[in-house]
Amino acid sequence: MNTPDVLEEPDVSWTLLGRVDVDGALLEGSAANRLLAGDEAVAATSDGGVLAVGLPGAWPGRVARGQAGAVEEVPGLMPSPGLPWVFTTDGEGLRAVPLSGGAAVEAAAQVGLGEAPTCCGWWEHTAWSGAASAPEAGLLRAVSPPRGGWSLVELLRPGTADPAWRVELTEEPARIAASALSPDGARALVALSDGAGKASLVALDAADGHALWRVSPPGEVHGWRARAGALGVDATRGVLLLDAPSGPALWVFSLEDGRALRQVDLGALTPPPNPRIGLLGDEVWLFEYLPPTASGMSERAEGCVYAAWGLDDGARTRRAERRLGQVFAEGLSDRWKAELASCQVRRILPLGEALGIWTQPAPLSLALYRGPLP
């Protein structure tokens, strides 16, 4: 990992937080070509001091962890891109260790409704989230089996084997589309839907799991059937991707009371299948990298989608899109125009109160930057 560098542009300052170069000895044959394809596992601490990349290999998984210029291999898996924890299974237990070190979370590897933990291992039908700047706040586990007719949410804290609290959902709306912990770990946000996709959003107090507020956004939860909704939060606000009556929209709300702050209609932009969304300053953004696919029945070229809108008027401020040979790049700074248009950027994720951008400068390298929106 190199010494942080500062990249200057007129009115735009970006800081290279770190870079990790994966040694070829850690890779296994042709699997190296798929290291950064699809929903690749990458994560970093909120200060960028530790970076991690998931490595190819069989269960229980391997992670390349980079810190202070040294890269080491550690056993385990990272279940969600951007979540700075490494998970391993120990018998019937789960052990999760933060990248920054410190106390581990230990819990049941499988959970289910009531007293019958037979449904879901930690690696299936589960959305994991943690507080960006507070690993001591623990991990939020949100489980929603495809045909179970129920869901559960629980908070796991370091130092105890039992959940701090658990909420079981057995009546509609009971499908969890997305979940997130606030950056300070004080609130858990859960997006729910009923059988028709009607959206419901609830905020839980992370201290004991009781509901602080519940609201009904004006639409359906996008992607709930695949349990792959999109929800982003910063210190005071959240944003949820919806199928509003007027079409796909980003619904921005207050973390304090769920009050609607802005609805951004996406217009002609079709949301990608599994986007990342977030807030920074007075803008809201959406991004997804789409790897190329090829099979006997279909073929898709590499592509990526990035767009940002101003929260004052909902107008689009930045756009980059590359699909099926078509390239669009509008309103971007010179630093990122080429990278976004060529899909060199693989991840855009919240990193504390800043924006973290993962790039792939070499086939087996990752660089992480912090700064304003591109």
Tab-separated table of C-alpha atoms in Angstrom:
chain	number	residue	atom	x	y	z
A	1	MET	CA	0.000	0.000	0.000
A	2	ASN	CA	1.561	3.259	-1.110
A	3	THR	CA	1.917	6.505	0.804
A	4	PRO	CA	-1.243	8.597	0.336
A	5	ASP	CA	-1.000	11.083	-2.504
A	6	VAL	CA	-3.131	14.113	-3.364
A	7	LEU	CA	-4.518	14.587	-6.862
A	8	GLU	CA	-5.323	18.220	-7.629
A	9	GLU	CA	-7.758	19.643	-10.154
A	10	PRO	CA	-9.391	23.056	-10.323
A	11	ASP	CA	-11.928	23.107	-7.461
A	12	VAL	CA	-11.599	19.326	-6.983
A	13	SER	CA	-9.238	17.642	-4.509
A	14	TRP	CA	-8.961	13.870	-4.310
A	15	THR	CA	-6.819	11.897	-1.870
A	16	LEU	CA	-5.455	8.442	-2.626
A	17	LEU	CA	-6.084	6.659	0.669
A	18	GLY	CA	-4.387	3.441	-0.248
A	19	ARG	CA	-3.638	0.811	-2.832
A	20	VAL	CA	-3.341	-2.929	-2.491
A	21	ASP	CA	-1.514	-5.063	-5.066
A	22	VAL	CA	-2.350	-8.757	-4.899
A	23	ASP	CA	0.643	-11.027	-5.364
A	24	GLY	CA	0.288	-13.604	-8.118
A	25	ALA	CA	1.204	-16.339	-5.659
A	26	LEU	CA	-2.137	-15.790	-3.922
A	27	LEU	CA	-4.117	-16.486	-7.083
A	28	GLU	CA	-5.329	-19.792	-8.457
A	29	GLY	CA	-5.005	-20.166	-12.210
A	30	SER	CA	-7.775	-18.815	-14.394
A	31	ALA	CA	-9.842	-17.792	-11.384
A	32	ALA	CA	-7.644	-14.682	-11.195
A	33	ASN	CA	-9.437	-13.329	-14.254
A	34	ARG	CA	-12.684	-13.281	-12.271
A	35	LEU	CA	-11.227	-11.681	-9.157
A	36	LEU	CA	-12.746	-8.275	-9.830
A	37	ALA	CA	-15.763	-9.396	-11.839
A	38	GLY	CA	-19.341	-9.123	-10.741
A	39	ASP	CA	-20.133	-8.590	-7.069
A	40	GLU	CA	-16.507	-8.729	-6.012
A	41	ALA	CA	-15.639	-8.573	-2.332
A	42	VAL	CA	-13.682	-5.416	-1.531
A	43	ALA	CA	-13.668	-3.432	1.696
A	44	ALA	CA	-11.696	-0.865	3.664
A	45	THR	CA	-11.685	0.723	7.091
A	46	SER	CA	-13.335	4.142	7.291
A	47	ASP	CA	-9.940	5.889	7.235
A	48	GLY	CA	-8.677	3.771	4.338
A	49	GLY	CA	-5.787	2.445	6.422
A	50	VAL	CA	-6.664	-1.212	5.767
A	51	LEU	CA	-7.837	-2.543	2.416
A	52	ALA	CA	-9.038	-6.052	1.661
A	53	VAL	CA	-9.805	-8.033	-1.489
A	54	GLY	CA	-11.563	-11.385	-1.667
A	55	LEU	CA	-9.422	-14.068	-3.291
A	56	PRO	CA	-10.584	-16.976	-5.453
A	57	GLY	CA	-10.758	-20.323	-3.719
A	58	ALA	CA	-13.023	-22.834	-2.059
A	59	TRP	CA	-14.823	-22.587	1.271
A	60	PRO	CA	-14.016	-21.239	3.862
A	61	GLY	CA	-12.602	-18.519	1.604
A	62	ARG	CA	-9.521	-16.330	1.537
A	63	VAL	CA	-8.971	-12.595	1.842
A	64	ALA	CA	-5.929	-10.504	0.923
A	65	ARG	CA	-5.575	-7.902	3.684
A	66	GLY	CA	-3.297	-4.930	3.017
A	67	GLN	CA	-1.933	-2.568	5.663
A	68	ALA	CA	1.158	-0.331	5.832
A	69	GLY	CA	2.510	-1.662	2.555
A	70	ALA	CA	2.242	-5.352	3.483
A	71	VAL	CA	-0.325	-7.813	2.139
A	72	GLU	CA	-1.228	-10.965	4.031
A	73	GLU	CA	-3.661	-13.789	3.358
A	74	VAL	CA	-6.291	-14.415	6.019
A	75	PRO	CA	-9.002	-17.100	6.018
A	76	GLY	CA	-12.624	-16.105	5.616
A	77	LEU	CA	-15.112	-14.314	3.397
A	78	MET	CA	-16.468	-10.791	3.090
A	79	PRO	CA	-20.229	-11.206	2.632
A	80	SER	CA	-20.997	-7.723	1.291
A	81	PRO	CA	-18.921	-5.299	-0.812
A	82	GLY	CA	-17.777	-2.426	1.349
A	83	LEU	CA	-18.478	-4.126	4.690
A	84	PRO	CA	-15.122	-4.070	6.550
A	85	TRP	CA	-15.486	-7.441	8.316
A	86	VAL	CA	-14.119	-10.919	7.602
A	87	PHE	CA	-16.460	-13.840	8.353
A	88	THR	CA	-15.500	-17.413	9.233
A	89	THR	CA	-17.474	-20.439	10.418
A	90	ASP	CA	-16.396	-22.300	13.548
A	91	GLY	CA	-18.531	-25.426	13.907
A	92	GLU	CA	-22.071	-24.160	14.394
A	93	GLY	CA	-20.898	-20.642	15.137
A	94	LEU	CA	-20.118	-17.515	13.165
A	95	ARG	CA	-17.050	-15.410	13.925
A	96	ALA	CA	-16.723	-11.973	12.330
A	97	VAL	CA	-13.611	-9.831	12.810
A	98	PRO	CA	-13.396	-6.150	11.801
A	99	LEU	CA	-10.608	-5.221	9.374
A	100	SER	CA	-9.404	-2.615	11.863
A	101	GLY	CA	-8.917	-5.286	14.534
A	102	GLY	CA	-10.581	-5.311	17.915
A	103	ALA	CA	-13.268	-7.500	19.414
A	104	ALA	CA	-14.941	-10.091	17.204
A	105	VAL	CA	-18.637	-10.767	16.840
A	106	GLU	CA	-19.567	-14.373	17.654
A	107	ALA	CA	-23.068	-15.680	16.938
A	108	ALA	CA	-25.018	-18.605	15.543
A	109	ALA	CA	-24.032	-19.528	12.007
A	110	GLN	CA	-27.661	-20.377	11.178
A	111	VAL	CA	-30.855	-18.670	12.252
A	112	GLY	CA	-34.553	-19.311	11.832
A	113	LEU	CA	-37.905	-18.295	13.167
A	114	GLY	CA	-38.526	-18.932	16.854
A	115	GLU	CA	-36.549	-21.797	18.323
A	116	ALA	CA	-35.829	-23.618	15.056
A	117	PRO	CA	-32.639	-22.222	13.476
A	118	THR	CA	-32.931	-24.384	10.370
A	119	CYS	CA	-33.423	-21.879	7.584
A	120	CYS	CA	-30.545	-19.670	6.776
A	121	GLY	CA	-26.811	-19.820	7.162
A	122	TRP	CA	-25.064	-16.465	7.412
A	123	TRP	CA	-24.098	-16.768	3.747
A	124	GLU	CA	-27.648	-17.179	2.327
A	125	HIS	CA	-30.805	-15.027	2.147
A	126	THR	CA	-29.106	-12.518	4.435
A	127	ALA	CA	-28.200	-8.842	4.118
A	128	TRP	CA	-25.356	-7.719	6.383
A	129	SER	CA	-24.549	-4.137	7.314
A	130	GLY	CA	-22.393	-2.297	9.792
A	131	ALA	CA	-21.689	1.248	10.933
A	132	ALA	CA	-19.137	2.875	8.653
A	133	SER	CA	-17.222	4.643	11.429
A	134	ALA	CA	-18.130	2.542	14.474
A	135	PRO	CA	-17.210	-1.179	14.239
A	136	GLU	CA	-17.868	-1.465	17.973
A	137	ALA	CA	-21.573	-0.953	17.173
A	138	GLY	CA	-21.620	-4.479	15.765
A	139	LEU	CA	-23.399	-6.011	12.787
A	140	LEU	CA	-26.982	-5.944	11.597
A	141	ARG	CA	-28.271	-9.260	10.228
A	142	ALA	CA	-31.471	-9.100	8.129
A	143	VAL	CA	-32.824	-12.482	6.974
A	144	SER	CA	-35.639	-12.911	4.460
A	145	PRO	CA	-36.035	-16.428	2.991
A	146	PRO	CA	-37.601	-16.598	-0.474
A	147	ARG	CA	-40.712	-18.574	0.503
A	148	GLY	CA	-40.763	-18.424	4.269
A	149	GLY	CA	-43.457	-15.798	4.738
A	150	TRP	CA	-41.371	-14.284	7.531
A	151	SER	CA	-38.197	-12.306	8.139
A	152	LEU	CA	-36.019	-11.362	11.075
A	153	VAL	CA	-33.637	-8.577	12.006
A	154	GLU	CA	-31.083	-8.804	14.802
A	155	LEU	CA	-28.119	-6.812	16.059
A	156	LEU	CA	-24.932	-8.653	16.984
A	157	ARG	CA	-22.446	-6.915	19.256
A	158	PRO	CA	-18.841	-7.846	20.083
A	159	GLY	CA	-18.275	-9.631	23.366
A	160	THR	CA	-21.553	-11.566	23.650
A	161	ALA	CA	-22.818	-14.720	21.955
A	162	ASP	CA	-26.488	-13.696	22.051
A	163	PRO	CA	-28.018	-11.007	19.857
A	164	ALA	CA	-28.493	-7.661	21.574
A	165	TRP	CA	-32.061	-7.834	20.246
A	166	ARG	CA	-34.146	-9.571	17.597
A	167	VAL	CA	-37.275	-8.499	15.729
A	168	GLU	CA	-39.282	-11.269	14.021
A	169	LEU	CA	-41.695	-10.306	11.240
A	170	THR	CA	-44.522	-12.747	10.595
A	171	GLU	CA	-47.285	-10.456	9.327
A	172	GLU	CA	-47.276	-8.306	6.191
A	173	PRO	CA	-45.204	-6.437	5.313
A	174	ALA	CA	-42.675	-9.179	6.038
A	175	ARG	CA	-40.262	-9.159	3.100
A	176	ILE	CA	-36.971	-7.325	3.694
A	177	ALA	CA	-35.742	-5.553	0.568
A	178	ALA	CA	-32.816	-3.673	2.134
A	179	SER	CA	-31.336	-2.720	5.492
A	180	ALA	CA	-28.594	-0.482	6.858
A	181	LEU	CA	-27.030	0.793	10.063
A	182	SER	CA	-26.547	4.541	10.359
A	183	PRO	CA	-22.869	5.617	10.261
A	184	ASP	CA	-22.817	6.128	14.047
A	185	GLY	CA	-24.507	2.780	14.711
A	186	ALA	CA	-27.437	4.374	16.552
A	187	ARG	CA	-30.246	3.395	14.177
A	188	ALA	CA	-31.144	0.420	12.024
A	189	LEU	CA	-33.116	1.093	8.848
A	190	VAL	CA	-35.195	-1.679	7.267
A	191	ALA	CA	-37.089	-1.422	3.964
A	192	LEU	CA	-40.035	-3.838	3.820
A	193	SER	CA	-42.695	-4.777	1.285
A	194	ASP	CA	-45.887	-6.795	1.171
A	195	GLY	CA	-46.855	-9.370	-1.446
A	196	ALA	CA	-47.660	-6.646	-3.978
A	197	GLY	CA	-44.396	-4.801	-3.395
A	198	LYS	CA	-45.937	-1.923	-1.433
A	199	ALA	CA	-43.105	-0.215	0.416
A	200	SER	CA	-42.742	0.359	4.138
A	201	LEU	CA	-39.724	1.842	5.898
A	202	VAL	CA	-39.013	1.454	9.611
A	203	ALA	CA	-36.273	2.846	11.850
A	204	LEU	CA	-35.251	0.798	14.904
A	205	ASP	CA	-33.339	2.031	17.919
A	206	ALA	CA	-30.055	0.107	17.830
A	207	ALA	CA	-29.956	0.100	21.641
A	208	ASP	CA	-32.931	-2.232	22.073
A	209	GLY	CA	-34.631	-2.752	18.680
A	210	HIS	CA	-37.838	-0.837	19.390
A	211	ALA	CA	-39.417	1.041	16.481
A	212	LEU	CA	-38.723	4.776	16.415
A	213	TRP	CA	-40.867	5.524	13.368
A	214	ARG	CA	-42.511	3.857	10.400
A	215	VAL	CA	-43.463	5.497	7.096
A	216	SER	CA	-44.979	4.416	3.778
A	217	PRO	CA	-43.030	5.797	0.800
A	218	PRO	CA	-45.078	6.497	-2.339
A	219	GLY	CA	-44.363	3.383	-4.363
A	220	GLU	CA	-42.939	-0.124	-4.424
A	221	VAL	CA	-39.548	-1.349	-3.300
A	222	HIS	CA	-37.461	-1.898	-6.398
A	223	GLY	CA	-36.003	-5.405	-6.560
A	224	TRP	CA	-37.769	-6.811	-3.504
A	225	ARG	CA	-38.542	-10.121	-5.227
A	226	ALA	CA	-34.812	-10.795	-5.410
A	227	ARG	CA	-34.248	-9.336	-1.935
A	228	ALA	CA	-31.807	-6.898	-3.526
A	229	GLY	CA	-33.204	-3.468	-2.810
A	230	ALA	CA	-31.062	-0.356	-2.569
A	231	LEU	CA	-30.813	1.758	0.586
A	232	GLY	CA	-28.141	4.309	1.489
A	233	VAL	CA	-27.630	6.473	4.578
A	234	ASP	CA	-25.396	9.272	5.783
A	235	ALA	CA	-25.291	10.971	9.193
A	236	THR	CA	-28.738	12.581	8.940
A	237	ARG	CA	-30.482	11.276	5.798
A	238	GLY	CA	-31.346	8.128	3.918
A	239	VAL	CA	-32.227	7.293	0.315
A	240	LEU	CA	-34.330	4.377	-0.957
A	241	LEU	CA	-34.771	3.227	-4.564
A	242	LEU	CA	-38.477	2.885	-5.338
A	243	ASP	CA	-40.845	2.102	-8.158
A	244	ALA	CA	-42.932	5.228	-7.566
A	245	PRO	CA	-46.273	5.792	-9.361
A	246	SER	CA	-44.461	8.044	-11.841
A	247	GLY	CA	-41.674	5.500	-12.425
A	248	PRO	CA	-38.333	4.632	-10.763
A	249	ALA	CA	-37.321	7.217	-8.168
A	250	LEU	CA	-34.829	7.907	-5.391
A	251	TRP	CA	-36.755	8.788	-2.225
A	252	VAL	CA	-34.697	10.858	0.226
A	253	PHE	CA	-35.834	10.986	3.863
A	254	SER	CA	-34.773	12.241	7.285
A	255	LEU	CA	-33.253	9.738	9.716
A	256	GLU	CA	-34.761	11.689	12.596
A	257	ASP	CA	-38.422	11.038	11.794
A	258	GLY	CA	-38.738	9.521	8.303
A	259	ARG	CA	-39.968	12.814	6.847
A	260	ALA	CA	-39.677	13.018	3.048
A	261	LEU	CA	-36.964	15.463	1.941
A	262	ARG	CA	-36.918	14.952	-1.821
A	263	GLN	CA	-38.111	12.553	-4.500
A	264	VAL	CA	-35.822	12.343	-7.527
A	265	ASP	CA	-37.529	10.815	-10.549
A	266	LEU	CA	-35.065	8.898	-12.721
A	267	GLY	CA	-36.901	9.686	-15.938
A	268	ALA	CA	-35.560	7.701	-18.873
A	269	LEU	CA	-32.762	6.147	-16.804
A	270	THR	CA	-33.579	2.505	-16.066
A	271	PRO	CA	-32.054	1.455	-12.736
A	272	PRO	CA	-29.470	-1.320	-13.073
A	273	PRO	CA	-30.215	-4.659	-11.368
A	274	ASN	CA	-28.243	-4.160	-8.144
A	275	PRO	CA	-27.071	-0.552	-7.797
A	276	ARG	CA	-25.283	1.253	-5.005
A	277	ILE	CA	-26.875	4.536	-3.974
A	278	GLY	CA	-25.881	7.208	-1.501
A	279	LEU	CA	-25.814	10.847	-0.428
A	280	LEU	CA	-22.972	13.323	-0.264
A	281	GLY	CA	-23.434	17.021	0.384
A	282	ASP	CA	-26.310	18.358	-1.698
A	283	GLU	CA	-26.363	15.484	-4.182
A	284	VAL	CA	-27.667	11.925	-4.377
A	285	TRP	CA	-25.918	9.334	-6.564
A	286	LEU	CA	-26.458	5.897	-8.129
A	287	PHE	CA	-23.791	3.535	-9.493
A	288	GLU	CA	-23.323	-0.021	-10.680
A	289	TYR	CA	-20.647	-1.889	-12.583
A	290	LEU	CA	-21.960	-4.634	-14.862
A	291	PRO	CA	-19.421	-7.308	-15.820
A	292	PRO	CA	-19.519	-8.919	-19.246
A	293	THR	CA	-21.322	-12.219	-19.532
A	294	ALA	CA	-21.317	-14.867	-22.230
A	295	SER	CA	-23.211	-18.128	-22.489
A	296	GLY	CA	-24.805	-20.317	-25.123
A	297	MET	CA	-27.999	-18.255	-24.928
A	298	SER	CA	-26.944	-14.649	-24.367
A	299	GLU	CA	-24.030	-12.253	-24.343
A	300	ARG	CA	-23.619	-8.892	-22.627
A	301	ALA	CA	-20.778	-6.435	-23.003
A	302	GLU	CA	-19.099	-4.811	-20.009
A	303	GLY	CA	-20.993	-1.779	-18.818
A	304	CYS	CA	-21.442	0.680	-16.005
A	305	VAL	CA	-23.987	3.255	-14.885
A	306	TYR	CA	-23.296	6.359	-12.805
A	307	ALA	CA	-25.561	9.340	-12.245
A	308	ALA	CA	-25.998	12.106	-9.671
A	309	TRP	CA	-28.828	14.562	-8.999
A	310	GLY	CA	-29.010	17.815	-7.032
A	311	LEU	CA	-31.245	17.725	-3.976
A	312	ASP	CA	-32.370	21.339	-4.380
A	313	ASP	CA	-34.277	20.765	-7.624
A	314	GLY	CA	-33.863	17.064	-8.485
A	315	ALA	CA	-32.053	17.890	-11.735
A	316	ARG	CA	-29.336	15.539	-12.954
A	317	THR	CA	-25.863	16.972	-12.369
A	318	ARG	CA	-23.560	14.166	-13.551
A	319	ARG	CA	-23.910	11.137	-15.755
A	320	ALA	CA	-21.726	8.341	-17.107
A	321	GLU	CA	-23.105	5.318	-18.864
A	322	ARG	CA	-21.581	2.646	-21.034
A	323	ARG	CA	-23.745	-0.155	-22.349
A	324	LEU	CA	-23.546	-2.215	-25.515
A	325	GLY	CA	-20.895	0.014	-27.035
A	326	GLN	CA	-22.638	3.307	-26.250
A	327	VAL	CA	-20.757	5.777	-24.063
A	328	PHE	CA	-22.215	8.859	-22.343
A	329	ALA	CA	-20.304	11.181	-20.001
A	330	GLU	CA	-21.848	14.476	-18.901
A	331	GLY	CA	-21.005	16.894	-16.118
A	332	LEU	CA	-18.044	14.864	-14.816
A	333	SER	CA	-14.726	16.289	-13.695
A	334	ASP	CA	-11.791	15.580	-15.981
A	335	ARG	CA	-10.228	13.323	-13.319
A	336	TRP	CA	-13.038	10.776	-13.537
A	337	LYS	CA	-14.598	11.227	-16.981
A	338	ALA	CA	-12.413	8.625	-18.705
A	339	GLU	CA	-12.408	6.183	-15.782
A	340	LEU	CA	-16.190	6.160	-15.452
A	341	ALA	CA	-16.853	6.090	-19.189
A	342	SER	CA	-14.468	3.146	-19.620
A	343	CYS	CA	-15.816	1.319	-16.533
A	344	GLN	CA	-12.433	1.375	-14.803
A	345	VAL	CA	-14.289	2.419	-11.652
A	346	ARG	CA	-15.649	-0.754	-10.056
A	347	ARG	CA	-17.195	0.498	-6.811
A	348	ILE	CA	-18.528	3.744	-5.366
A	349	LEU	CA	-19.311	3.395	-1.675
A	350	PRO	CA	-19.924	5.648	1.331
A	351	LEU	CA	-16.819	5.844	3.514
A	352	GLY	CA	-17.699	7.639	6.712
A	353	GLU	CA	-18.714	11.170	5.729
A	354	ALA	CA	-16.838	10.996	2.409
A	355	LEU	CA	-17.171	9.083	-0.838
A	356	GLY	CA	-14.907	6.107	-1.472
A	357	ILE	CA	-14.166	5.217	-5.086
A	358	TRP	CA	-12.532	1.894	-5.896
A	359	THR	CA	-10.636	1.754	-9.172
A	360	GLN	CA	-8.820	-1.083	-10.909
A	361	PRO	CA	-5.539	0.454	-12.107
A	362	ALA	CA	-4.055	-2.968	-12.860
A	363	PRO	CA	-5.598	-6.425	-13.243
A	364	LEU	CA	-4.739	-7.420	-9.677
A	365	SER	CA	-4.678	-4.063	-7.922
A	366	LEU	CA	-7.206	-1.857	-6.160
A	367	ALA	CA	-6.876	1.832	-5.374
A	368	LEU	CA	-9.204	3.685	-3.005
A	369	TYR	CA	-9.780	7.449	-3.232
A	370	ARG	CA	-11.668	9.873	-1.029
A	371	GLY	CA	-13.147	13.154	-2.152
A	372	PRO	CA	-16.245	14.919	-3.467
A	373	LEU	CA	-18.515	13.499	-6.103
A	374	PRO	CA	-16.669	13.044	-9.432
